[in-house]
Tab-separated table of C-alpha atoms and ligand atoms in Angstrom:
chain	number	residue	atom	x	y	z
L	1	MET	CA	-19.805	-10.294	-2.623
L	2	GLY	CA	-19.554	-6.487	-2.811
L	3	ILE	CA	-17.069	-4.242	-1.111
L	4	GLN	CA	-18.072	-2.814	2.212
L	5	PHE	CA	-16.799	0.678	2.913
L	6	SER	CA	-15.786	1.793	6.395
L	7	LEU	CA	-14.499	5.107	7.598
L	8	VAL	CA	-11.329	4.520	9.564
L	9	SER	CA	-10.714	7.620	11.671
L	10	PRO	CA	-7.078	8.789	11.679
L	11	LEU	CA	-7.567	9.139	15.437
L	12	ALA	CA	-8.900	5.638	16.006
L	13	LEU	CA	-7.083	3.839	18.737
L	14	PRO	CA	-5.435	0.555	17.763
L	15	THR	CA	-7.700	-2.441	18.383
L	16	ALA	CA	-7.032	-6.133	18.128
L	17	GLU	CA	-8.564	-5.798	14.660
L	18	ASN	CA	-6.263	-3.083	13.273
L	19	LEU	CA	-3.264	-3.325	15.619
L	20	GLY	CA	-0.210	-2.469	13.551
L	21	ASP	CA	-2.325	-1.433	10.544
L	22	PRO	CA	-1.367	1.846	8.978
L	23	LEU	CA	-4.485	3.980	9.491
L	24	LEU	CA	-5.761	5.295	6.206
L	25	PRO	CA	-7.137	8.873	6.497
L	26	PHE	CA	-9.853	8.320	3.883
L	27	PRO	CA	-12.913	6.076	3.588
L	28	HIS	CA	-11.841	2.665	2.325
L	29	SER	CA	-12.871	-0.980	2.188
L	30	PRO	CA	-11.308	-3.859	4.099
L	31	GLU	CA	-10.059	-4.988	0.678
L	32	LEU	CA	-7.889	-1.881	0.361
L	33	ASP	CA	-6.408	-2.574	3.794
L	34	PHE	CA	-5.585	-6.066	2.597
L	35	ALA	CA	-4.051	-4.814	-0.678
L	36	LEU	CA	-1.830	-2.409	1.289
L	37	LYS	CA	-0.680	-5.085	3.670
L	38	ALA	CA	0.038	-7.599	0.916
L	39	VAL	CA	1.981	-5.174	-1.253
L	40	GLU	CA	3.922	-3.777	1.689
L	41	THR	CA	4.954	-7.328	2.535
L	42	GLY	CA	5.880	-7.865	-1.111
L	43	VAL	CA	8.127	-4.798	-1.099
L	44	GLU	CA	9.728	-5.961	2.175
L	45	ILE	CA	10.515	-9.249	0.519
L	46	CYS	CA	11.882	-7.702	-2.665
L	47	ILE	CA	14.211	-5.073	-1.297
L	48	PRO	CA	16.899	-7.356	0.249
L	49	ILE	CA	16.723	-9.792	-2.656
L	50	TYR	CA	17.208	-6.893	-5.100
L	51	ALA	CA	20.240	-5.830	-3.122
L	52	GLY	CA	21.777	-9.276	-3.568
L	53	THR	CA	20.628	-10.235	-7.079
L	54	HIS	CA	23.805	-12.340	-7.437
L	55	GLN	CA	21.335	-15.165	-6.695
L	56	GLY	CA	20.296	-14.722	-10.319
L	57	ALA	CA	17.244	-15.865	-12.171
L	58	LEU	CA	15.633	-19.030	-13.528
L	59	LYS	CA	14.287	-19.160	-17.067
L	60	LYS	CA	10.646	-19.855	-17.722
L	61	ILE	CA	9.377	-21.845	-20.740
L	62	ASP	CA	9.097	-18.600	-22.714
L	63	ALA	CA	12.713	-17.817	-21.778
L	64	SER	CA	11.707	-14.819	-19.635
L	65	PRO	CA	13.434	-14.570	-16.239
L	66	VAL	CA	11.914	-15.281	-12.856
L	67	THR	CA	13.564	-14.726	-9.444
L	68	ILE	CA	13.247	-15.782	-5.836
L	69	ALA	CA	11.421	-12.508	-5.290
L	70	ASP	CA	8.700	-13.248	-7.914
L	71	PHE	CA	7.988	-16.658	-6.389
L	72	SER	CA	8.183	-15.528	-2.791
L	73	VAL	CA	5.896	-12.489	-3.172
L	74	GLN	CA	3.296	-14.534	-5.062
L	75	ALA	CA	3.345	-17.390	-2.474
L	76	VAL	CA	3.046	-15.062	0.511
L	77	THR	CA	0.240	-13.034	-1.128
L	78	ALA	CA	-1.685	-16.217	-1.946
L	79	ALA	CA	-1.361	-17.440	1.641
L	80	MET	CA	-2.378	-14.002	3.039
L	81	LEU	CA	-5.385	-13.938	0.699
L	82	ALA	CA	-6.494	-17.436	1.721
L	83	ASP	CA	-6.364	-16.340	5.370
L	84	ARG	CA	-8.175	-13.045	4.870
L	85	PHE	CA	-10.625	-13.705	2.001
L	86	PRO	CA	-10.746	-17.509	1.697
L	87	ASP	CA	-13.279	-17.593	-1.114
L	88	ASP	CA	-11.337	-15.218	-3.380
L	89	VAL	CA	-9.526	-16.299	-6.480
L	90	LEU	CA	-5.944	-15.151	-7.398
L	91	VAL	CA	-4.792	-14.672	-10.966
L	92	ALA	CA	-1.051	-14.135	-10.902
L	93	GLU	CA	1.912	-14.396	-13.242
L	94	GLU	CA	4.044	-17.236	-11.832
L	95	SER	CA	3.648	-21.005	-11.610
L	96	SER	CA	5.770	-23.464	-9.638
L	97	ALA	CA	6.655	-25.615	-12.714
L	98	VAL	CA	10.263	-24.470	-13.135
L	99	LEU	CA	10.783	-24.380	-9.362
L	100	ARG	CA	9.848	-28.077	-9.047
L	101	GLU	CA	12.630	-29.119	-11.427
L	102	ALA	CA	15.314	-31.109	-9.549
L	103	GLU	CA	18.120	-28.744	-10.672
L	104	ASN	CA	16.277	-25.845	-9.016
L	105	ALA	CA	15.922	-27.418	-5.535
L	106	TYR	CA	18.321	-24.753	-4.192
L	107	THR	CA	16.088	-21.900	-5.432
L	108	LEU	CA	12.943	-23.665	-4.089
L	109	GLN	CA	14.623	-23.922	-0.662
L	110	ALA	CA	15.525	-20.189	-0.825
L	111	VAL	CA	11.859	-19.313	-1.653
L	112	THR	CA	10.696	-21.557	1.195
L	113	ASP	CA	13.085	-19.791	3.590
L	114	VAL	CA	11.816	-16.344	2.508
L	115	PHE	CA	8.191	-17.489	2.919
L	116	SER	CA	8.870	-18.919	6.365
L	117	HIS	CA	10.667	-15.743	7.469
L	118	HIS	CA	8.004	-13.327	6.180
L	119	TYR	CA	4.794	-15.263	6.859
L	120	ARG	CA	4.833	-18.635	8.589
L	121	GLN	CA	6.702	-21.918	8.649
L	122	ALA	CA	6.087	-23.898	5.437
L	123	SER	CA	7.520	-26.783	3.444
L	124	PRO	CA	8.748	-26.534	-0.189
L	125	GLU	CA	5.627	-28.441	-1.240
L	126	ASP	CA	3.387	-25.976	0.620
L	127	VAL	CA	5.122	-23.060	-1.065
L	128	CYS	CA	4.646	-24.561	-4.569
L	129	GLY	CA	0.974	-25.055	-3.655
L	130	TRP	CA	0.616	-21.345	-2.653
L	131	ILE	CA	2.332	-20.160	-5.832
L	132	ASP	CA	-0.071	-22.315	-7.927
L	133	ARG	CA	-3.073	-20.712	-6.283
L	134	GLY	CA	-2.301	-17.931	-8.799
L	135	SER	CA	-2.984	-20.149	-11.787
L	136	SER	CA	-6.730	-19.461	-11.714
L	137	ASN	CA	-8.685	-17.771	-14.450
L	138	PRO	CA	-10.723	-14.592	-13.906
L	139	GLN	CA	-14.098	-15.161	-12.164
L	140	THR	CA	-16.797	-12.728	-11.109
L	141	ARG	CA	-14.531	-11.581	-8.298
L	142	PHE	CA	-10.809	-12.121	-8.402
L	143	TRP	CA	-7.439	-10.576	-7.386
L	144	VAL	CA	-4.815	-10.021	-10.002
L	145	MET	CA	-1.137	-9.778	-9.170
L	146	ASP	CA	2.224	-9.249	-10.771
L	147	PRO	CA	4.512	-10.154	-7.824
L	148	VAL	CA	7.466	-8.438	-9.520
L	149	ASP	CA	6.413	-6.393	-12.528
L	150	GLY	CA	9.539	-5.559	-14.463
L	151	THR	CA	11.595	-8.630	-13.534
L	152	LYS	CA	14.161	-7.612	-16.202
L	153	GLY	CA	14.450	-4.196	-14.483
L	154	PHE	CA	14.764	-5.940	-11.101
L	155	LEU	CA	17.726	-7.946	-12.398
L	156	ARG	CA	19.337	-5.030	-14.277
L	157	GLY	CA	19.218	-2.660	-11.290
L	158	GLY	CA	16.287	-0.701	-12.780
L	159	GLN	CA	12.653	-0.129	-11.914
L	160	TYR	CA	10.185	-2.742	-10.760
L	161	VAL	CA	6.918	-2.691	-8.837
L	162	VAL	CA	4.744	-5.067	-6.834
L	163	ALA	CA	1.200	-4.816	-8.269
L	164	LEU	CA	-2.130	-6.075	-6.940
L	165	ALA	CA	-5.717	-5.314	-7.852
L	166	LEU	CA	-9.211	-6.589	-7.126
L	167	ILE	CA	-11.668	-6.948	-10.015
L	168	GLU	CA	-15.366	-7.522	-9.516
L	169	ALA	CA	-17.730	-7.975	-12.551
L	170	GLY	CA	-15.062	-6.586	-14.837
L	171	GLU	CA	-14.496	-3.387	-12.805
L	172	ILE	CA	-11.211	-2.739	-10.962
L	173	MET	CA	-12.278	-1.972	-7.390
L	174	VAL	CA	-9.060	-1.521	-5.480
L	175	SER	CA	-5.391	-1.481	-6.373
L	176	ALA	CA	-1.946	-1.145	-4.777
L	177	LEU	CA	1.432	-0.503	-6.331
L	178	GLY	CA	4.611	-0.821	-4.320
L	179	CYS	CA	7.306	1.203	-6.105
L	180	PRO	CA	10.683	0.826	-4.341
L	181	HIS	CA	12.487	3.136	-6.778
L	182	LEU	CA	10.182	6.106	-7.147
L	183	ASP	CA	10.066	9.077	-4.817
L	184	GLU	CA	7.222	11.245	-3.530
L	185	GLN	CA	7.439	13.398	-6.670
L	186	LEU	CA	7.024	10.223	-8.742
L	187	GLN	CA	10.574	10.511	-10.074
L	188	PRO	CA	13.106	7.657	-10.241
L	189	ASN	CA	15.021	7.575	-6.951
L	190	PHE	CA	17.038	4.586	-5.812
L	191	GLU	CA	17.979	5.968	-2.391
L	192	ASP	CA	14.878	7.006	-0.469
L	193	GLY	CA	13.103	3.655	0.023
L	194	GLY	CA	10.252	4.080	-2.442
L	195	VAL	CA	6.522	4.834	-2.317
L	196	MET	CA	3.253	2.966	-1.844
L	197	LEU	CA	0.309	3.914	-4.019
L	198	LEU	CA	-3.321	2.894	-3.316
L	199	ALA	CA	-6.534	3.455	-5.237
L	200	GLU	CA	-10.136	2.631	-4.538
L	201	ARG	CA	-12.901	2.929	-7.119
L	202	SER	CA	-14.535	6.398	-6.673
L	203	GLY	CA	-12.219	6.948	-3.678
L	204	GLY	CA	-9.182	8.463	-5.344
L	205	ALA	CA	-5.518	7.487	-5.669
L	206	TRP	CA	-3.149	8.013	-2.789
L	207	LEU	CA	0.578	7.906	-2.101
L	208	ARG	CA	2.882	7.759	0.893
L	209	PRO	CA	6.569	6.913	1.225
L	210	VAL	CA	7.169	3.268	2.099
L	211	LYS	CA	8.821	4.500	5.273
L	212	GLY	CA	6.347	7.368	5.888
L	213	ALA	CA	2.990	7.894	7.526
L	214	VAL	CA	1.322	10.714	5.627
L	215	TRP	CA	-0.871	10.021	2.615
L	216	ARG	CA	-1.462	12.539	-0.117
L	217	ARG	CA	-3.971	12.385	-2.949
L	218	LEU	CA	-2.643	11.935	-6.482
L	219	GLN	CA	-3.556	14.014	-9.457
L	220	VAL	CA	-2.517	13.554	-13.071
L	221	SER	CA	-0.804	16.464	-14.893
L	222	SER	CA	-2.742	19.280	-16.449
L	223	GLN	CA	-0.544	19.248	-19.548
L	224	ARG	CA	-2.608	20.011	-22.649
L	225	GLN	CA	0.137	21.002	-25.083
L	226	THR	CA	1.148	17.976	-27.161
L	227	GLU	CA	4.564	19.520	-27.835
L	228	LEU	CA	5.258	19.429	-24.101
L	229	ALA	CA	3.888	15.885	-23.497
L	230	ARG	CA	6.280	13.622	-21.676
L	231	ALA	CA	5.912	10.067	-23.033
L	232	ALA	CA	7.102	6.930	-21.254
L	233	HIS	CA	7.875	3.564	-22.880
L	234	SER	CA	9.319	0.139	-21.930
L	235	PHE	CA	13.001	0.144	-21.140
L	236	GLU	CA	13.321	-3.254	-22.917
L	237	PRO	CA	13.639	-2.617	-26.622
L	238	THR	CA	11.825	-5.928	-27.450
L	239	HIS	CA	8.728	-4.868	-25.466
L	240	THR	CA	7.596	-2.186	-27.900
L	241	ASN	CA	7.720	-1.142	-31.570
L	242	HIS	CA	10.255	1.674	-31.638
L	243	ASP	CA	9.732	2.678	-35.289
L	244	LEU	CA	5.985	3.123	-34.725
L	245	LEU	CA	6.551	4.882	-31.402
L	246	ARG	CA	8.944	7.387	-33.055
L	247	ALA	CA	6.353	8.044	-35.792
L	248	LEU	CA	3.583	8.567	-33.281
L	249	LEU	CA	5.550	10.969	-31.126
L	250	ALA	CA	6.665	12.878	-34.225
L	251	GLU	CA	3.089	13.215	-35.403
L	252	LEU	CA	2.019	14.260	-31.907
L	253	GLY	CA	4.756	16.899	-32.117
L	254	THR	CA	6.276	16.339	-28.686
L	255	ASN	CA	9.684	17.930	-28.185
L	256	MET	CA	10.255	16.332	-24.820
L	257	GLU	CA	12.697	13.497	-24.126
L	258	THR	CA	10.982	10.174	-23.722
L	259	ILE	CA	11.139	8.245	-20.441
L	260	PRO	CA	12.379	4.634	-20.804
L	261	MET	CA	11.202	2.693	-17.747
L	262	ASP	CA	10.352	-0.838	-16.698
L	263	SER	CA	7.027	-1.931	-15.204
L	264	GLN	CA	3.885	-0.128	-14.065
L	265	ALA	CA	6.117	2.470	-12.468
L	266	LYS	CA	5.159	4.275	-15.711
L	267	TYR	CA	1.515	4.265	-14.588
L	268	ALA	CA	2.518	5.580	-11.179
L	269	MET	CA	4.324	8.484	-12.862
L	270	ILE	CA	1.271	9.315	-14.975
L	271	ALA	CA	-1.030	9.092	-11.891
L	272	GLY	CA	1.286	11.485	-10.028
L	273	GLY	CA	1.679	13.935	-12.920
L	274	SER	CA	5.390	13.444	-13.654
L	275	CYS	CA	4.620	11.849	-17.050
L	276	ASP	CA	1.734	12.492	-19.396
L	277	LEU	CA	1.395	9.661	-21.877
L	278	LEU	CA	2.218	5.972	-22.588
L	279	TYR	CA	1.626	4.201	-25.873
L	280	ARG	CA	1.978	0.449	-25.217
L	281	LEU	CA	2.517	-0.930	-28.655
L	282	THR	CA	2.761	-4.552	-29.762
L	283	SER	CA	6.309	-5.544	-30.525
L	284	SER	CA	6.982	-7.437	-33.803
L	285	GLY	CA	6.354	-11.164	-33.549
L	286	ARG	CA	3.854	-10.744	-30.674
L	287	PRO	CA	0.184	-11.233	-31.524
L	288	PRO	CA	-2.255	-8.443	-30.608
L	289	GLY	CA	-4.270	-9.318	-27.473
L	290	ALA	CA	-1.213	-10.797	-25.720
L	291	GLU	CA	-0.987	-8.217	-22.941
L	292	CYS	CA	-1.253	-9.901	-19.543
L	293	ILE	CA	-3.929	-8.524	-17.236
L	294	TRP	CA	-1.461	-8.340	-14.272
L	295	ASP	CA	0.711	-5.872	-16.243
L	296	HIS	CA	-2.122	-3.254	-16.375
L	297	ALA	CA	-4.903	-3.779	-13.777
L	298	ALA	CA	-3.380	-2.087	-10.708
L	299	GLY	CA	-1.822	0.776	-12.707
L	300	ALA	CA	-5.080	1.344	-14.629
L	301	LEU	CA	-7.169	2.101	-11.532
L	302	MET	CA	-4.330	4.288	-10.161
L	303	VAL	CA	-4.402	6.428	-13.309
L	304	THR	CA	-8.185	6.747	-13.617
L	305	GLU	CA	-8.586	7.553	-9.947
L	306	ALA	CA	-5.977	10.260	-10.314
L	307	GLY	CA	-8.046	11.814	-13.179
L	308	GLY	CA	-6.361	10.133	-16.152
L	309	ARG	CA	-7.690	7.834	-18.820
L	310	ILE	CA	-6.824	4.373	-20.140
L	311	THR	CA	-8.116	2.579	-23.191
L	312	ASP	CA	-6.695	0.343	-25.902
L	313	LEU	CA	-5.097	1.945	-28.953
L	314	ASN	CA	-8.468	2.100	-30.700
L	315	GLY	CA	-10.114	3.849	-27.825
L	316	GLU	CA	-11.888	0.761	-26.530
L	317	PRO	CA	-12.134	0.077	-22.786
L	318	LEU	CA	-9.736	-2.647	-21.465
L	319	ASP	CA	-11.651	-5.880	-20.921
L	320	PHE	CA	-10.315	-7.732	-17.892
L	321	MET	CA	-12.808	-10.595	-18.182
L	322	GLN	CA	-11.366	-12.359	-21.287
L	323	GLY	CA	-8.980	-14.679	-19.438
L	324	ARG	CA	-5.414	-14.033	-18.304
L	325	THR	CA	-4.741	-11.685	-21.225
L	326	LEU	CA	-6.419	-8.576	-22.641
L	327	ALA	CA	-7.445	-10.820	-25.528
L	328	VAL	CA	-9.872	-8.430	-27.247
L	329	ASN	CA	-7.720	-5.284	-26.875
L	330	GLU	CA	-5.053	-3.926	-29.176
L	331	GLY	CA	-2.245	-2.391	-27.086
L	332	VAL	CA	-2.860	0.195	-24.367
L	333	LEU	CA	-2.954	4.002	-24.267
L	334	VAL	CA	-2.563	5.730	-20.887
L	335	THR	CA	-2.740	9.508	-20.565
L	336	ASN	CA	-3.557	12.382	-18.234
L	337	GLY	CA	-7.007	12.337	-19.836
L	338	ILE	CA	-6.613	15.723	-21.525
L	339	LEU	CA	-4.247	14.366	-24.174
L	340	HIS	CA	-6.170	11.136	-24.778
L	341	ASP	CA	-8.286	11.977	-27.801
L	342	ALA	CA	-5.361	13.687	-29.541
L	343	ALA	CA	-3.175	10.605	-28.894
L	344	LEU	CA	-5.879	8.253	-30.212
L	345	ASP	CA	-6.323	10.430	-33.286
L	346	VAL	CA	-2.551	10.358	-33.966
L	347	TYR	CA	-2.524	6.571	-33.627
L	348	ARG	CA	-5.384	6.197	-36.093
L	349	ARG	CA	-3.812	8.564	-38.633
L	350	VAL	CA	-0.264	7.104	-38.469
L	351	THR	CA	-1.393	3.472	-38.636
L	352	GLU	CA	-3.803	4.195	-41.503
L	353	GLU	CA	-1.039	5.936	-43.454
L	354	ALA	CA	1.260	2.977	-42.859
L	355	GLY	CA	-1.495	0.754	-44.271
D	401	AMP	P1	7.511	-3.263	-19.326
D	401	AMP	O1	8.559	-3.250	-18.244
D	401	AMP	O2	6.555	-2.151	-19.277
D	401	AMP	O3	8.118	-3.522	-20.644
D	401	AMP	O4	6.552	-4.479	-18.973
D	401	AMP	C1	7.007	-5.642	-18.432
D	401	AMP	C2	6.048	-6.727	-18.794
D	401	AMP	O5	5.957	-6.851	-20.202
D	401	AMP	C3	6.445	-8.081	-18.245
D	401	AMP	O6	5.855	-8.356	-17.015
D	401	AMP	C4	5.945	-9.017	-19.320
D	401	AMP	O7	4.789	-9.669	-18.911
D	401	AMP	C5	5.589	-8.184	-20.493
D	401	AMP	N1	6.282	-8.594	-21.735
D	401	AMP	C6	7.172	-9.555	-21.875
D	401	AMP	N2	7.579	-9.637	-23.158
D	401	AMP	C7	6.901	-8.721	-23.837
D	401	AMP	C8	6.846	-8.271	-25.192
D	401	AMP	N3	7.584	-8.858	-26.154
D	401	AMP	N4	6.062	-7.250	-25.515
D	401	AMP	C9	5.310	-6.618	-24.579
D	401	AMP	N5	5.333	-6.990	-23.263
D	401	AMP	C10	6.074	-8.008	-22.896
D	402	MG	MG1	4.891	-7.821	-15.434
């Protein structure tokens, strides 16, 4: 099933169909409307939970943390998707396994309460079922979600985003990023309520404040001087290879301070021109090809629709059809486009020298 475009006039009167919908002042598909609604709901769920993170986190099998917010956003999105596009598949990060353990009954009840409050009355069993709708593998057409990208940032009081994208035949068609801690200039801001970003293939990337009504089109930076390139990287030291990153940035010759930041908020900054470059390197002990598709899909379309470029570290396109990970790609490089070839060249030279 292909996307159908419709022009929603900014002057259109509300109808039963779009009552309460934010009216998008650019041509867009019904899928983009859905992505906006789902991610807005996700952000509404996250904000009060973030404010009271004393509720803490559970540990997954790989020891990474997961919170009430991760589970709740995934469950609500899965239920919304089943209601709006019943044939569509969801590929999302979380599973209900840890939530079903007897010692986590309290957390499961909290997730059930959040789900019932934000969507509709449900039982704990229903909620586990919705979460596990996300356990699918990529198909010809599927949605990919990270309900809380940057869970460690969420728990630390740092950055996180809600990320959703639609992929058809390997192409990212629409994407939405809810960024509660970025402002309209795409700078970190923990006070103003955050921004929503939307992108549609060949339709551009757009931003408005979470609490605002006016959309503006995003454009990457025009920075072409490598010495002035602003590079972002993971806040978590274990998520990258700092020695290699230092060597790459030295070879590139950038004199700018790097930007440590959790989540695809980094992609939002590049799309909006407040950052120029991101080398996503494989940390030691992690095999190449382990990048999860939900950590990149929504941000990737945002950047390319804003005029930037994304490939793996060898310049190959990201392949979102290899399962739940980017199994045939080595790392990721995101830039404003202008700096891309120089950054690829630097990566090749530095890694060849290192043997
Ligand atoms: P970031 O905040 O950019 O570091 O990205 C957060 C995402 O990195 C999480 O959603 C995880 O899926 C993923 N991740 C977890 N551990 C690692 C690791 N050792 N190396 C790279 N990425 C990781
Ligand atoms: Mg993530």
